[in-house]
PDB file of C-alpha atoms in Angstrom:
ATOM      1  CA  UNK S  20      -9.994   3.154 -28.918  1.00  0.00           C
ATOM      2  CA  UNK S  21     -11.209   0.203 -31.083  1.00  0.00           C
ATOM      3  CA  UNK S  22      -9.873  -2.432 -28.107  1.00  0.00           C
ATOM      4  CA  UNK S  23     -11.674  -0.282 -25.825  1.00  0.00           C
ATOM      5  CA  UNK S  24     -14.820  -0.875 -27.758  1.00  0.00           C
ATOM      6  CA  UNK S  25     -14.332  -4.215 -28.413  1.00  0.00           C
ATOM      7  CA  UNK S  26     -14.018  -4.963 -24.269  1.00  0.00           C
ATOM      8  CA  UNK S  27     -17.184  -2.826 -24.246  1.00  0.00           C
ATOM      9  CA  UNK S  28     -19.240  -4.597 -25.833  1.00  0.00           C
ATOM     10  CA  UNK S  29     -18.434  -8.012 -24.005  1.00  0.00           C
ATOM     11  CA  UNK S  30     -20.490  -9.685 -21.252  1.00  0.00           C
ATOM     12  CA  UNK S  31     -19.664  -8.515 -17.838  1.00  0.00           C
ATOM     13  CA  UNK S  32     -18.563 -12.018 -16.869  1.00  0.00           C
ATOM     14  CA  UNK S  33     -16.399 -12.594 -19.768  1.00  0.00           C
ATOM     15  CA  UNK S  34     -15.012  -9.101 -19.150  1.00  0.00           C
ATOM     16  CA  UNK S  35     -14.669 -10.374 -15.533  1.00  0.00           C
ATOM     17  CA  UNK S  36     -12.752 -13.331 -16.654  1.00  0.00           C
ATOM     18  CA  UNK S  37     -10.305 -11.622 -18.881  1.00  0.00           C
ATOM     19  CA  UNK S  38      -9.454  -9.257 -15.863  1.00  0.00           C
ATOM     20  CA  UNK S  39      -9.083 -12.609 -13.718  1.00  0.00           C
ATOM     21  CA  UNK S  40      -6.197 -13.520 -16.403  1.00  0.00           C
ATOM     22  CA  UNK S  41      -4.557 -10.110 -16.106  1.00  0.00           C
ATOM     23  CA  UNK S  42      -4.359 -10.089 -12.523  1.00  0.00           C
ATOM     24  CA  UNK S  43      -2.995 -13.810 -12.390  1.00  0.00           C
ATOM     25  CA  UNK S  44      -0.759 -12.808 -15.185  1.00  0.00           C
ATOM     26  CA  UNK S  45       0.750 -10.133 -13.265  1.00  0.00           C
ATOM     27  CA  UNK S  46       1.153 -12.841 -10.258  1.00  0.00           C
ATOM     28  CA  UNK S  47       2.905 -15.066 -12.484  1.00  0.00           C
ATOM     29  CA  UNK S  48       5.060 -11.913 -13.585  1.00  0.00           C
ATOM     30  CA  UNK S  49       5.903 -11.758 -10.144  1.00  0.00           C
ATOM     31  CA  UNK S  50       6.699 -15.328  -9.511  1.00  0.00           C
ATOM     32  CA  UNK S  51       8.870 -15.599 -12.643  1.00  0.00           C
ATOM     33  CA  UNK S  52      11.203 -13.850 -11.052  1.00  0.00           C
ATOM     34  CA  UNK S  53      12.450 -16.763  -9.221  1.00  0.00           C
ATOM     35  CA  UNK S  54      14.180 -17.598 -12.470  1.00  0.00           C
ATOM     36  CA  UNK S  55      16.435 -14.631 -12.602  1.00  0.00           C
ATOM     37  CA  UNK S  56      17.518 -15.476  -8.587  1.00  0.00           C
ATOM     38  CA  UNK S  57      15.671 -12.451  -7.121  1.00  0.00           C
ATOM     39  CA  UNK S  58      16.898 -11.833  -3.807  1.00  0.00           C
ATOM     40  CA  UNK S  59      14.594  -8.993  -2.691  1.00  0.00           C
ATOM     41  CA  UNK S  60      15.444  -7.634   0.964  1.00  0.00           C
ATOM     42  CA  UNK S  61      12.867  -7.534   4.040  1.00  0.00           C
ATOM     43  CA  UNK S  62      12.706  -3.785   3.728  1.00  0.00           C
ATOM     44  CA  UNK S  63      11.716  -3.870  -0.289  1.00  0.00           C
ATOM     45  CA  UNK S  64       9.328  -6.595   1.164  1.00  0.00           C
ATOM     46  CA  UNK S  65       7.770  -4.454   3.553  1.00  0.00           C
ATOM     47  CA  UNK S  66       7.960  -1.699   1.385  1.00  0.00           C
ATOM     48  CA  UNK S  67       5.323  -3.874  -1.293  1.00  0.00           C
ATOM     49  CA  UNK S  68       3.154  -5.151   1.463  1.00  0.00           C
ATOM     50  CA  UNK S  69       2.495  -1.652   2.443  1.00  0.00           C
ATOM     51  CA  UNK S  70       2.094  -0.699  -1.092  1.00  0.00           C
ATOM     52  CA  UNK S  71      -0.545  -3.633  -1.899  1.00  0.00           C
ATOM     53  CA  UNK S  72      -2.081  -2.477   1.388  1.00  0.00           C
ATOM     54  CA  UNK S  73      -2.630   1.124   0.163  1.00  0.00           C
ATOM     55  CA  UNK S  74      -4.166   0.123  -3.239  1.00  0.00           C
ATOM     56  CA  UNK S  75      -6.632  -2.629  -1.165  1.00  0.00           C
ATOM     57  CA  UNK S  76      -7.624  -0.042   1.031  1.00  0.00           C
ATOM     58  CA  UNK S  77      -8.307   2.972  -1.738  1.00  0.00           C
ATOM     59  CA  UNK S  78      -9.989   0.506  -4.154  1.00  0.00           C
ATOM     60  CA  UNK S  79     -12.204  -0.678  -0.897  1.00  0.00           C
ATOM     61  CA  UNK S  80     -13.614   2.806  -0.916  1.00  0.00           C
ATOM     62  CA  UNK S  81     -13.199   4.588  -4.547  1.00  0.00           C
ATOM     63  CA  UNK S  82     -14.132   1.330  -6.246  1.00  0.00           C
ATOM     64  CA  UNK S  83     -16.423  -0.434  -3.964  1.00  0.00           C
ATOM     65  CA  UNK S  84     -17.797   1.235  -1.369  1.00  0.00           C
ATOM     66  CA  UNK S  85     -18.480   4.612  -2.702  1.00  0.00           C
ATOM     67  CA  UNK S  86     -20.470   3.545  -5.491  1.00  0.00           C
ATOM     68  CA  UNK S  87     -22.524   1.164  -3.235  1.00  0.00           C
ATOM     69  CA  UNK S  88     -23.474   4.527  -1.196  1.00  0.00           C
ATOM     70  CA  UNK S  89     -24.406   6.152  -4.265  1.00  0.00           C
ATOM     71  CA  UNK S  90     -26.315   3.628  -5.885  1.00  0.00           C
ATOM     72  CA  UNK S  91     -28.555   2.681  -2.303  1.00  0.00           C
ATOM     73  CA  UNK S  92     -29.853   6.311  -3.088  1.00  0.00           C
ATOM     74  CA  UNK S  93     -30.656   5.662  -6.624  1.00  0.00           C
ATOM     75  CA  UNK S  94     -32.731   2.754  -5.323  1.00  0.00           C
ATOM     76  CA  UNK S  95     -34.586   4.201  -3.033  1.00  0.00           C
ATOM     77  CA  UNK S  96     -32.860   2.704  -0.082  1.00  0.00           C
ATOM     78  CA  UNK S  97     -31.435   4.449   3.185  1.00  0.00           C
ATOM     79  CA  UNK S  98     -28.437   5.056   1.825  1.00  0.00           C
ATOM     80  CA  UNK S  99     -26.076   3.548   4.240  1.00  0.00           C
ATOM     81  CA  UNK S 100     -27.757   0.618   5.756  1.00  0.00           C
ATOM     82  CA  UNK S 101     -26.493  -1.846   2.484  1.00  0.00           C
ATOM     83  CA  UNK S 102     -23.133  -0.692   2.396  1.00  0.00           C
ATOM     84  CA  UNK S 103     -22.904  -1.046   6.373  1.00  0.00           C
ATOM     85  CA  UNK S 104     -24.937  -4.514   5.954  1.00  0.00           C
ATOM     86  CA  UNK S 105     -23.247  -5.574   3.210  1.00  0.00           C
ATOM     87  CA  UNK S 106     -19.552  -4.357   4.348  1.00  0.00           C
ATOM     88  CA  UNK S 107     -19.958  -6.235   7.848  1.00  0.00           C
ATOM     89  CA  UNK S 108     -21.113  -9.713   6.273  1.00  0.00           C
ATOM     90  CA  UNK S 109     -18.011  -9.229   3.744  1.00  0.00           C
ATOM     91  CA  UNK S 110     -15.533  -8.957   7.122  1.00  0.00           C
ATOM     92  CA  UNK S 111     -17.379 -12.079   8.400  1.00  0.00           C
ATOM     93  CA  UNK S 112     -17.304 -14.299   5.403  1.00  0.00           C
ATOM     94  CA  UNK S 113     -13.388 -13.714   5.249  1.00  0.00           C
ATOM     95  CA  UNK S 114     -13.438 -14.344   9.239  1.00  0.00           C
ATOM     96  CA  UNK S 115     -15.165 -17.599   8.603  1.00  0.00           C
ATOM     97  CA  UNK S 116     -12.702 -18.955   5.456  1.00  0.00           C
ATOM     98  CA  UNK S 117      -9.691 -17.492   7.971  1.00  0.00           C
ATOM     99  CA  UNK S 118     -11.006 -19.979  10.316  1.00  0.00           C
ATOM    100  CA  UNK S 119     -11.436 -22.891   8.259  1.00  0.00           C
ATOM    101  CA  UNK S 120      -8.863 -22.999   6.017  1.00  0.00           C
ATOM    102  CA  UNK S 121      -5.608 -24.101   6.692  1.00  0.00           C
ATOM    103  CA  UNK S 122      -2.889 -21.356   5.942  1.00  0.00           C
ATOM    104  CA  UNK S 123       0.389 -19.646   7.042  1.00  0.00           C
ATOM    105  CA  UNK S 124       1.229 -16.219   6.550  1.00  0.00           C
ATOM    106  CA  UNK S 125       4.662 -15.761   4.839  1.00  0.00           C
ATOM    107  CA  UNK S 126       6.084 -12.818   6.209  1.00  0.00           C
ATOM    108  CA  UNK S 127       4.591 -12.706   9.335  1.00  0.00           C
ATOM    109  CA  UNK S 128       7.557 -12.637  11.709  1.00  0.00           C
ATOM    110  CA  UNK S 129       7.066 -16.451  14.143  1.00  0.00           C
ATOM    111  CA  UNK S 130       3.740 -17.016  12.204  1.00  0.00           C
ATOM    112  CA  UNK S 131       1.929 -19.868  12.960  1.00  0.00           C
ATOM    113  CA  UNK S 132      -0.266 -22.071  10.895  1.00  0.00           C
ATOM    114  CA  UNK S 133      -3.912 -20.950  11.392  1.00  0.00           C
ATOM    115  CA  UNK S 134      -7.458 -22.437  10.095  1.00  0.00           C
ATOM    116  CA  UNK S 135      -8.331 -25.994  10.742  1.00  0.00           C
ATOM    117  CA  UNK S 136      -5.058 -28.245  11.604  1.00  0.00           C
ATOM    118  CA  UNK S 137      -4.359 -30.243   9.181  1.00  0.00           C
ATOM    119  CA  UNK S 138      -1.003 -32.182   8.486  1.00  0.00           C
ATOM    120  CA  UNK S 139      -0.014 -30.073   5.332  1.00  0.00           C
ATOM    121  CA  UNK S 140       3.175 -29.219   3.792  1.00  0.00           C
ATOM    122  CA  UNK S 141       4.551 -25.659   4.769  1.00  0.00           C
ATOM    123  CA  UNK S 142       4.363 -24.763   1.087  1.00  0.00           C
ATOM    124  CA  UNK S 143       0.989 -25.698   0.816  1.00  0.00           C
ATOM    125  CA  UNK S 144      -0.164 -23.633   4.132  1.00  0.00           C
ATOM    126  CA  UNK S 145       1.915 -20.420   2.605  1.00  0.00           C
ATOM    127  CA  UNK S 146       0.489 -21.024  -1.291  1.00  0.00           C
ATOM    128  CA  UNK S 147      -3.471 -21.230   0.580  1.00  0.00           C
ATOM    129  CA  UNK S 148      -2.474 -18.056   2.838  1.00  0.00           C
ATOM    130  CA  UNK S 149      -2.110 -15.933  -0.727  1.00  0.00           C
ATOM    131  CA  UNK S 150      -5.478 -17.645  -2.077  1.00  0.00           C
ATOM    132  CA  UNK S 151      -7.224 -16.468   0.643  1.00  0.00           C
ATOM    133  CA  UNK S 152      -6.197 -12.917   0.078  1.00  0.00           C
ATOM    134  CA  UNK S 153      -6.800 -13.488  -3.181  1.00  0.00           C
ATOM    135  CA  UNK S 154     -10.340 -14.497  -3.444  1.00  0.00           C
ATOM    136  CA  UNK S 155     -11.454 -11.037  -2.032  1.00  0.00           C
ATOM    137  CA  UNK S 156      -9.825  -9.223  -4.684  1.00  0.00           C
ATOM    138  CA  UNK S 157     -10.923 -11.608  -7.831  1.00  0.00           C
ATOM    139  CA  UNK S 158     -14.458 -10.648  -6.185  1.00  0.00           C
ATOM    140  CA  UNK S 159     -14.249  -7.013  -5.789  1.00  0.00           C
ATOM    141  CA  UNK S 160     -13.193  -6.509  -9.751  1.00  0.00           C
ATOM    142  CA  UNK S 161     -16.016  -9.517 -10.911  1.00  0.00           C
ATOM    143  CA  UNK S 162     -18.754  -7.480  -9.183  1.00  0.00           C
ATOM    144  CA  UNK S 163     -17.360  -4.138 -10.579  1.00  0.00           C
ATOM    145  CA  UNK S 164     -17.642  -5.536 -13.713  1.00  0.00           C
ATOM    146  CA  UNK S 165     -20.853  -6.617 -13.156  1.00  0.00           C
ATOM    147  CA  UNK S 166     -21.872  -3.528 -11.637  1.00  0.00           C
ATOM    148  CA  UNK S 167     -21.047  -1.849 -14.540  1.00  0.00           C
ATOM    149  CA  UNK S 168     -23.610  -0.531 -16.796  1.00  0.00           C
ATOM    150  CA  UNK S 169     -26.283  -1.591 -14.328  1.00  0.00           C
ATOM    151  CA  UNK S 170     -26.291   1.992 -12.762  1.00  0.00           C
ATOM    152  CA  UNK S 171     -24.595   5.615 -13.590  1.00  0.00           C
ATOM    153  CA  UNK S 172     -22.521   5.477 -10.485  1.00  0.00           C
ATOM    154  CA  UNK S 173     -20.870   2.446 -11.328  1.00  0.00           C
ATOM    155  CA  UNK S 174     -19.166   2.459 -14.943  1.00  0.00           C
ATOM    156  CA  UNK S 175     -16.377   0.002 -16.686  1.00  0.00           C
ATOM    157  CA  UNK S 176     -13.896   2.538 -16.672  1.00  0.00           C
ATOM    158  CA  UNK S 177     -13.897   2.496 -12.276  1.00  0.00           C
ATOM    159  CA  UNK S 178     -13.864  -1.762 -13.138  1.00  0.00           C
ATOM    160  CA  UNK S 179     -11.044  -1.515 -15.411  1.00  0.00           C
ATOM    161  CA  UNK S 180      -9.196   0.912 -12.683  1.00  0.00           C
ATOM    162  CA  UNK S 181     -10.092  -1.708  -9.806  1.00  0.00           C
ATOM    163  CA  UNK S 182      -8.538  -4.812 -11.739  1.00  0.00           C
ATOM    164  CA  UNK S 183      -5.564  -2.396 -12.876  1.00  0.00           C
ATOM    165  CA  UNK S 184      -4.977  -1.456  -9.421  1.00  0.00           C
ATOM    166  CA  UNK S 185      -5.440  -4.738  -7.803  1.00  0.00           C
ATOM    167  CA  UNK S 186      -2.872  -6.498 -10.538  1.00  0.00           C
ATOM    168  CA  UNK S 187      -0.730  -3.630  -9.804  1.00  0.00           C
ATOM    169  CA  UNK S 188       0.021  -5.179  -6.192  1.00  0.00           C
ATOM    170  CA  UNK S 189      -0.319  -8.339  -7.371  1.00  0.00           C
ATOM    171  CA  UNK S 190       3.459  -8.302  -8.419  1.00  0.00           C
ATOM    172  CA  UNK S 191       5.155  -8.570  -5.214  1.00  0.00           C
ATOM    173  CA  UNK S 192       2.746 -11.391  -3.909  1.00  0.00           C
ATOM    174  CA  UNK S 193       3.755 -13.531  -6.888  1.00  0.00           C
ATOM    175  CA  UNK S 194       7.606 -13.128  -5.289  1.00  0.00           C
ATOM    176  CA  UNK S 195       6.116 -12.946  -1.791  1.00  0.00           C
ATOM    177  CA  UNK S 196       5.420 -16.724  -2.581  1.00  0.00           C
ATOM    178  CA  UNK S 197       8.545 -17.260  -5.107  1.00  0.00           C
ATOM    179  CA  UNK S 198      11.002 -16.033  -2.760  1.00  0.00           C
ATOM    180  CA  UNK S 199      10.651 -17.887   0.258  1.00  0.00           C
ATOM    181  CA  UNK S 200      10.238 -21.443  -1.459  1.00  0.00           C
ATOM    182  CA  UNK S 201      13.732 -20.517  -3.556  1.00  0.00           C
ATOM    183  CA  UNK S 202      14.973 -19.930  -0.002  1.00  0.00           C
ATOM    184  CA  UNK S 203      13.451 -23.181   1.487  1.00  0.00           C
ATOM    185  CA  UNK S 204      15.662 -24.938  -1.475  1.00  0.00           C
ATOM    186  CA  UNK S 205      12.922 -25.593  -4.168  1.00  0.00           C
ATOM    187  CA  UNK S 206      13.645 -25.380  -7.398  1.00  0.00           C
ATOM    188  CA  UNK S 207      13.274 -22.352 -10.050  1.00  0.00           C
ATOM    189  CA  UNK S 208      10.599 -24.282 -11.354  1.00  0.00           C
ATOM    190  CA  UNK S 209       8.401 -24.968  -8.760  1.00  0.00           C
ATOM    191  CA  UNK S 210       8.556 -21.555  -7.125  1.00  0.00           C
ATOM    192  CA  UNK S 211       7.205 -20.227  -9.514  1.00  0.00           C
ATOM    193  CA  UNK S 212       4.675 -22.779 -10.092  1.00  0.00           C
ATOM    194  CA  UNK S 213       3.756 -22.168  -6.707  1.00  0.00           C
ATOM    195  CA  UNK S 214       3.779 -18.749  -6.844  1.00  0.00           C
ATOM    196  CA  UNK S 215       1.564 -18.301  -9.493  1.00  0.00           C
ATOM    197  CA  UNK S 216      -1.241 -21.216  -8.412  1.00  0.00           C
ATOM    198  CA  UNK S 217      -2.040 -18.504  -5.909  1.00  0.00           C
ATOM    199  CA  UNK S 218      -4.124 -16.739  -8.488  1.00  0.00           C
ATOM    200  CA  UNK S 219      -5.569 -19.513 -10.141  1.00  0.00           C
ATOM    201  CA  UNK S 220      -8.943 -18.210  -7.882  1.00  0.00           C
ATOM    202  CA  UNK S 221      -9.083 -14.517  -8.940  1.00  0.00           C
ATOM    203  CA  UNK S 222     -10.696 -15.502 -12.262  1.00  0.00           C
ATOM    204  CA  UNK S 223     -12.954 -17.781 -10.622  1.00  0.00           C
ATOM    205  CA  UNK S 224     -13.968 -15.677  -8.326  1.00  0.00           C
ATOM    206  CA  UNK S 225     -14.538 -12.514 -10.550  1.00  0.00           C
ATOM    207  CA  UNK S 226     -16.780 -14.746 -12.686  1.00  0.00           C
ATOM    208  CA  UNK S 227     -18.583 -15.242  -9.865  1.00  0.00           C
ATOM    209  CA  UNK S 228     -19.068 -11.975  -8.153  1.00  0.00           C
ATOM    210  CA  UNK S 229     -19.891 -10.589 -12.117  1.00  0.00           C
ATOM    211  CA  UNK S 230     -22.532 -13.287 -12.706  1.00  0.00           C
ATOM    212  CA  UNK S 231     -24.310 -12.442  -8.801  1.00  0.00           C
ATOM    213  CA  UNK S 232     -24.514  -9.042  -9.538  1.00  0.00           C
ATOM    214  CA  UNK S 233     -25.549  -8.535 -13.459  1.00  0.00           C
ATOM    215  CA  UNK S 234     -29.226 -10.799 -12.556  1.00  0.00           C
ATOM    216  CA  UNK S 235     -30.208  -8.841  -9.415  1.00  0.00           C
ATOM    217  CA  UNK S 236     -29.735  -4.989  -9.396  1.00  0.00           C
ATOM    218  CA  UNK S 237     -31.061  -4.464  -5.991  1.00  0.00           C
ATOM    219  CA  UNK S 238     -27.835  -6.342  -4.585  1.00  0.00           C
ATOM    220  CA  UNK S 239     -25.608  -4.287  -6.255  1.00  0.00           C
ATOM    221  CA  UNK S 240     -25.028  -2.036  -2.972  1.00  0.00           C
ATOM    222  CA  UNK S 241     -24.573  -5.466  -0.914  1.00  0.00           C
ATOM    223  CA  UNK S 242     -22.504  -6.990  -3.405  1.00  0.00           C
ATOM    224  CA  UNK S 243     -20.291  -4.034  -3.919  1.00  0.00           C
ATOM    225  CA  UNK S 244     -20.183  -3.486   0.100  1.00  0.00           C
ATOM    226  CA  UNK S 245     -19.301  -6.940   0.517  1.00  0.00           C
ATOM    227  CA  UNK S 246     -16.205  -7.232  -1.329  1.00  0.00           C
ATOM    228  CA  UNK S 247     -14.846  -4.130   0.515  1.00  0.00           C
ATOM    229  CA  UNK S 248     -15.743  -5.525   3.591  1.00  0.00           C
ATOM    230  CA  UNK S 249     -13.768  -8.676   2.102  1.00  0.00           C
ATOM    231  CA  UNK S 250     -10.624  -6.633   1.139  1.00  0.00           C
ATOM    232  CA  UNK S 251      -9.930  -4.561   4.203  1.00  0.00           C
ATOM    233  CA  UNK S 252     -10.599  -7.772   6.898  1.00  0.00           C
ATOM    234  CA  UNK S 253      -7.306  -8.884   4.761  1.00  0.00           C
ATOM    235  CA  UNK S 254      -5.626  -5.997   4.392  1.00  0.00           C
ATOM    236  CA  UNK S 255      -5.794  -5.505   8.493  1.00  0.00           C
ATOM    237  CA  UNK S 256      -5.818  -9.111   9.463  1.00  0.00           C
ATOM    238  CA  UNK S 257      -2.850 -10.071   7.108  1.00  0.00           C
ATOM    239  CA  UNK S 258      -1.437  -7.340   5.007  1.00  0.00           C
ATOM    240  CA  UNK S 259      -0.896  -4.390   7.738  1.00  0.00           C
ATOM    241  CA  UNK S 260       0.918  -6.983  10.466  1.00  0.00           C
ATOM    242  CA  UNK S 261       2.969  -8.570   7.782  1.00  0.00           C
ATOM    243  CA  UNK S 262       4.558  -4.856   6.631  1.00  0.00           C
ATOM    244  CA  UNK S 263       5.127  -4.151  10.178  1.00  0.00           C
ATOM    245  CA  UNK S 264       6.400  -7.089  11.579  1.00  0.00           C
ATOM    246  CA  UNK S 265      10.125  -6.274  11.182  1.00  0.00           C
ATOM    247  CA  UNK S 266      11.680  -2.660  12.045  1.00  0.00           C
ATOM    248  CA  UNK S 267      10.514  -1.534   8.600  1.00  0.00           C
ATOM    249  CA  UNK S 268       7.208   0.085   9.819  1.00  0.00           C
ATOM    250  CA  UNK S 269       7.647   3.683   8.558  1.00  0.00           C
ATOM    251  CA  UNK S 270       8.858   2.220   5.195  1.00  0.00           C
ATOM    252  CA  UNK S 271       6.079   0.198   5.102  1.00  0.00           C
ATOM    253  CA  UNK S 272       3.896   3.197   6.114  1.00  0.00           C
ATOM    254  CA  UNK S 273       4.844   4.981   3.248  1.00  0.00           C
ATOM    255  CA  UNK S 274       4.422   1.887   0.629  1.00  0.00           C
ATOM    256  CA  UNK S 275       1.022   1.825   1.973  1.00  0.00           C
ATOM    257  CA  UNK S 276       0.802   6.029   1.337  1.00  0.00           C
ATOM    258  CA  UNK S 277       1.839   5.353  -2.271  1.00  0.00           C
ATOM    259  CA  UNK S 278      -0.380   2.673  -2.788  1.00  0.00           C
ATOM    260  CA  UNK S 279      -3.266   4.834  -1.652  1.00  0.00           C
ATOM    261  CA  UNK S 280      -2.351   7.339  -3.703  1.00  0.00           C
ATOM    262  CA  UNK S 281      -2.187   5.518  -7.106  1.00  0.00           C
ATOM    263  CA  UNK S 282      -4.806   3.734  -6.682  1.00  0.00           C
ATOM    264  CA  UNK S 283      -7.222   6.825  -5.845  1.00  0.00           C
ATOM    265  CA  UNK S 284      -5.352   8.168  -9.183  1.00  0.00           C
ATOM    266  CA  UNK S 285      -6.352   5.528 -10.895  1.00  0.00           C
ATOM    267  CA  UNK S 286      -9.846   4.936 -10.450  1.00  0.00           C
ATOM    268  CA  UNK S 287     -10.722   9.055 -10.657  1.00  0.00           C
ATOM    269  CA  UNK S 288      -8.285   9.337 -13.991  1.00  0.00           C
ATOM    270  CA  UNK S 289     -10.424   6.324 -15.256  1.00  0.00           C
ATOM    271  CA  UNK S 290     -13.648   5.663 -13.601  1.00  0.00           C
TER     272      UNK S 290
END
């Protein structure tokens, strides 16, 4: 109760920031298991692509996009036209970085690099594929914790839930990155440094969503929308294909079922 208090009374970007840590903590869990030889299969793979799916998708709407309905109302505003704004521009922002930066999906089966070509290292391309889905998420929590207090519908136990949720699935993307660079013949060492770098930009970028949000009020609903918007462009560009690019679909279906499902547990048992 007393840590609880303490957190409370922090700033909503330093409260942003220490969520940044625990999700890129998590990531590094992940990634540390290159030192213990983890040899996960395809199908427990697919089964945690589906699962990070699931909580991206329920966190997109409990966490993000629900709220930003709600609070358009308190405002004054039609109550769907910022989430719809504000969800579309999200999509296009993450279509625009998916352009221009370099990257390689992992576990896309015959992937190709995509973005801007550039003579880069495999490694490099793979590590910048996992940033990129990463900088949606270190936004979503940062505005949620900016949110926060700025409006009944949006509170820091739902922001606490969100960053929960999203280090939750942040597990397996530590070894998504881990895994393959063991296989490609790097060392313990540098898989997991690897794997881990790919987090570096959730604090960042919650810092910066948390900071947008706390000085104008009336962009809450945009900001909100926008990260959800953000989220699920990844989780169907990148996360969905990935799970179901082997003959692992249905297992992956129900990773992405479970996911759901905790994360809606999560952010009503909390927010």
């Amino acid at each position: 109760m007393e840590l609880h208090l303490w957190f409370q009374y922090l700033g909503p970007v330093t409260q942003a920031l220490l969520g940044g840590v625990l999700t890129w903590g998590l990531t590094a869990l992940g990634a540390a298991m290159a030192f213990l030889g983890a040899n996960p299969s395809r199908k427990l793979m697919d089964l945690m692509l589906g699962f990070a799916g699931g909580v991206m998708i329920a966190a997109s709407f409990w966490s993000l996009l629900a709220p930003a309905i709600e609070i358009s109302g308190e405002l004054g505003m039609v109550e769907w036209l910022p989430p719809a704004v504000g969800f579309i521009l999200g999509a296009v922002f993450l279509r625009l970085l998916d352009l221009v930066l370099p990257h390689l999906h992992p576990a896309l089966k015959g992937a190709k690099p995509e973005g801007i070509r550039a003579h880069l290292m495999k490694t490099t391309l793979l590590v910048l594929a996992i940033t990129l889905h990463n900088i949606p998420e270190g936004l979503a929590f940062g505005v949620a914790f900016g949110a926060a207090g700025l409006s009944p519908s949006a509170t820091l136990s739902g922001a606490v839930a969100l960053t929960l949720g999203i280090g939750l699935q942040n597990l397996p993307e530590g070894l998504a990155v881990a895994f393959p660079l063991r296989k490609a013949g790097f060392s313990r060492g540098k898989a997991f440094f690897f794997g881990q770098l790919s987090a570096v930009v959730e604090p960042l970028f919650a810092m910066l969503g948390a900071a947008a949000v706390e000085f104008v009020r009336v962009g809450l609903p945009y900001a909100l929308s926008f990260a959800a918007g953000a989220m699920i462009y990844v989780v169907v560009e990148e996360v969905i294909p990935e799970s179901q690019s082997e003959d692992n679909g249905d297992l992956a279906t129900m990773g992405l079922i479970l996911g759901f499902t905790c994360m809606m547990i999560l952010d009503v048992a909390l927010g």
